[in-house]
Short mmCIF file of C-alpha atoms in Angstrom, two decimals:
data_model
loop_
_atom_site.label_atom_id
_atom_site.label_comp_id
_atom_site.label_asym_id
_atom_site.label_seq_id
_atom_site.Cartn_x
_atom_site.Cartn_y
_atom_site.Cartn_z
CA ARG A 1 -6.26 78.35 -28.53
CA LYS A 2 -6.60 75.50 -25.92
CA LEU A 3 -8.80 74.63 -23.30
CA LEU A 4 -9.19 72.10 -20.42
CA VAL A 5 -12.46 72.21 -18.65
CA VAL A 6 -12.50 70.27 -15.31
CA SER A 7 -16.00 69.78 -13.94
CA ILE A 8 -16.13 68.21 -10.29
CA GLY A 9 -19.31 66.27 -9.96
CA GLY A 10 -20.66 64.31 -7.21
CA GLU A 11 -18.72 60.89 -7.91
CA VAL A 12 -16.59 61.59 -10.79
CA THR A 13 -14.45 64.46 -12.09
CA GLU A 14 -15.00 64.90 -15.87
CA LEU A 15 -12.37 66.58 -18.25
CA LEU A 16 -12.86 68.13 -21.61
CA TYR A 17 -10.08 69.21 -23.73
CA LEU A 18 -10.95 71.71 -26.45
CA GLU A 19 -8.80 73.14 -29.30
CA ASN A 20 -10.01 76.16 -31.45
CA GLY A 21 -13.41 75.58 -29.82
CA ILE A 22 -13.56 71.88 -30.79
CA LEU A 23 -13.81 69.05 -28.56
CA MET A 24 -10.57 66.99 -28.94
CA ASN A 25 -10.71 64.51 -26.16
CA SER A 26 -12.69 63.86 -22.86
CA GLY A 27 -12.31 61.55 -20.01
CA THR A 28 -13.24 60.94 -16.38
CA PHE A 29 -11.80 59.74 -13.19
CA PRO A 30 -13.68 58.56 -10.04
CA SER A 31 -13.25 61.06 -7.41
CA GLY A 32 -15.40 63.95 -7.15
CA ARG A 33 -17.12 66.32 -4.50
CA ASN A 34 -18.20 63.23 -2.67
CA PHE A 35 -14.75 61.92 -2.28
CA LEU A 36 -13.76 65.13 -0.49
CA LEU A 37 -16.79 65.29 1.66
CA HIS A 38 -16.67 61.61 2.66
CA THR A 39 -12.88 61.72 3.54
CA LEU A 40 -13.52 64.86 5.75
CA GLY A 41 -16.62 63.14 7.44
CA ASN A 42 -14.84 59.93 8.11
CA GLU A 43 -11.60 61.40 9.30
CA LEU A 44 -13.68 64.04 11.79
CA LYS A 45 -16.54 61.60 12.54
CA GLN A 46 -18.86 64.31 11.28
CA ASN A 47 -22.17 64.08 9.46
CA ALA A 48 -22.58 65.62 5.96
CA LEU A 49 -24.42 68.78 7.28
CA GLU A 50 -21.50 69.43 9.91
CA VAL A 51 -18.96 68.95 7.28
CA PHE A 52 -20.33 71.45 5.00
CA SER A 53 -20.61 74.03 7.92
CA LEU A 54 -16.93 73.40 8.93
CA LEU A 55 -16.01 73.81 5.15
CA ASN A 56 -18.01 77.20 4.90
CA LEU A 57 -16.27 78.35 8.26
CA CYS A 58 -12.93 77.30 6.75
CA ASN A 59 -13.64 79.20 3.49
CA SER A 60 -14.79 82.40 5.18
CA GLY A 61 -11.92 82.44 7.61
CA ARG A 62 -14.10 81.93 10.63
CA ALA A 63 -13.01 78.51 11.94
CA HIS A 64 -11.36 77.82 15.10
CA ALA A 65 -7.45 77.50 14.48
CA GLY A 66 -7.42 73.99 15.48
CA ILE A 67 -10.02 72.72 13.43
CA ALA A 68 -8.90 74.67 10.54
CA ARG A 69 -5.51 72.85 10.86
CA ARG A 70 -7.24 69.56 11.11
CA ILE A 71 -9.16 70.00 7.83
CA GLU A 72 -6.11 71.51 6.11
CA SER A 73 -4.39 68.13 7.16
CA ILE A 74 -7.04 65.92 5.90
CA MET A 75 -7.30 68.04 2.78
CA GLY A 76 -3.72 67.47 2.16
CA ILE A 77 -4.36 63.60 1.89
CA VAL A 78 -7.55 64.22 -0.20
CA GLU A 79 -5.48 66.60 -2.52
CA ASP A 80 -2.46 64.12 -3.11
CA ALA A 81 -5.07 61.29 -4.12
CA TRP A 82 -7.16 63.56 -6.19
CA ARG A 83 -4.24 65.48 -8.03
CA THR A 84 -2.56 62.11 -8.82
CA LYS A 85 -5.72 61.01 -10.76
CA LEU A 86 -5.95 64.47 -12.37
CA ARG A 87 -2.36 64.36 -13.72
CA LYS A 88 -3.01 60.79 -15.03
CA ALA A 89 -6.37 61.80 -16.81
CA VAL A 90 -4.76 65.08 -18.18
CA ARG A 91 -1.90 62.89 -19.80
CA GLU A 92 -4.38 60.50 -21.27
CA ILE A 93 -6.60 63.28 -22.67
CA VAL A 94 -4.18 66.40 -23.40
CA GLY A 95 -0.99 64.22 -24.20
CA PRO A 96 2.23 65.40 -22.64
CA ALA A 97 1.32 68.14 -20.07
CA GLU A 98 2.07 71.76 -21.25
CA ARG A 99 2.32 74.77 -18.88
CA ASP A 100 -0.13 77.35 -18.68
CA ILE A 101 -3.07 75.82 -20.47
CA PRO A 102 -6.13 77.68 -19.61
CA VAL A 103 -8.35 75.68 -17.33
CA LEU A 104 -12.17 76.16 -16.66
CA THR A 105 -13.07 74.75 -13.32
CA VAL A 106 -16.62 73.98 -12.59
CA GLY A 107 -18.24 72.53 -9.40
CA ALA A 108 -20.58 73.06 -6.44
CA PRO A 109 -19.77 76.64 -4.54
CA ASP A 110 -19.25 74.86 -1.17
CA THR A 111 -16.18 72.76 -2.37
CA LEU A 112 -15.02 74.45 -5.64
CA PRO A 113 -12.55 76.72 -3.95
CA TRP A 114 -10.66 73.57 -2.56
CA PHE A 115 -10.41 71.86 -5.88
CA LYS A 116 -9.52 75.33 -7.57
CA ASN A 117 -6.49 75.38 -5.14
CA MET A 118 -5.63 71.95 -6.01
CA ILE A 119 -5.60 72.51 -9.64
CA ASN A 120 -3.92 75.95 -9.32
CA ARG A 121 -1.02 73.89 -7.65
CA GLU A 122 -0.55 71.83 -10.62
CA HIS A 123 1.81 72.91 -13.51
CA LEU A 124 -1.35 73.31 -15.62
CA THR A 125 -1.78 76.80 -14.55
CA ASN A 126 1.61 77.63 -13.56
CA GLY A 127 0.36 78.51 -10.05
CA SER A 128 -1.40 81.77 -11.30
CA LYS A 129 -4.92 82.92 -9.96
CA ALA A 130 -4.42 86.60 -10.70
CA GLU A 131 -6.18 86.80 -14.00
CA ALA A 132 -9.39 84.84 -13.19
CA ILE A 133 -12.80 85.39 -14.24
CA HIS A 134 -15.24 84.22 -11.71
CA ALA A 135 -19.10 83.56 -12.11
CA ASN A 136 -20.02 82.73 -8.50
CA GLU A 137 -23.02 80.52 -7.56
CA TRP A 138 -24.29 80.65 -11.16
CA LYS A 139 -27.90 79.35 -10.80
CA ASN A 140 -27.02 78.48 -7.39
CA LEU A 141 -25.52 75.34 -8.48
CA ILE A 142 -22.44 76.09 -10.50
CA THR A 143 -19.31 77.99 -9.74
CA ALA A 144 -16.83 78.58 -12.58
CA ASP A 145 -13.42 80.12 -12.67
CA PHE A 146 -11.44 80.65 -15.89
CA PHE A 147 -7.78 80.99 -15.12
CA LYS A 148 -5.47 82.92 -17.20
CA ARG A 149 -7.90 85.09 -19.07
CA SER A 150 -9.08 88.50 -17.97
CA THR A 151 -11.59 91.28 -19.43
CA LEU A 152 -12.60 94.35 -18.44
CA LYS A 153 -15.25 93.25 -16.06
CA ALA A 154 -15.33 90.25 -13.83
CA THR A 155 -17.81 88.23 -15.99
CA ILE A 156 -17.44 85.46 -18.37
CA PRO A 157 -17.37 86.83 -21.92
CA LEU A 158 -20.34 85.81 -24.07
CA ASN A 159 -18.58 83.51 -26.34
CA ILE A 160 -17.22 81.58 -23.24
CA LEU A 161 -20.42 81.62 -21.75
CA ALA A 162 -22.23 80.36 -25.05
CA ASP A 163 -19.57 77.31 -25.28
CA PHE A 164 -20.30 76.65 -21.48
CA LEU A 165 -23.95 76.27 -21.85
CA TYR A 166 -23.63 74.22 -24.88
CA MET A 167 -21.41 71.78 -23.26
CA TYR A 168 -23.42 71.76 -19.88
CA GLY A 169 -26.96 72.33 -21.16
#
């Protein structure tokens, strides 16, 4: 079994590639959550608090249509740059990319939906979000989404949770 963990931090995105529960390779690239926030703030001429508010409004579908379109346009620029770096890092860490590799995405709850969509549009998950396991706002700091795996309940199975806790403390 293979698993790619994509952890979106403040300044960097970290990738961990596991096979049969063993860490095979890891790497980072210098674009994380702050890249998204700074780009939005600069383009919209808004401070960080206002950017967070706008993201929350967009995530909940309550943003004005004009601002939602503007944010989507800016997010397209962010996505192109971030996904280019992601593709390069995955090639270096995993090797020639495969389709349907399971991806565990970790990040802050306010920006993770955007990054999950960016990853979902990559060939890695084959565009599928139907079989996802969510652990929303875990410890109010982390949100995780485990693509391409399903269980009877919407919780992370204990073996995955144990591995996750081991890797991230």
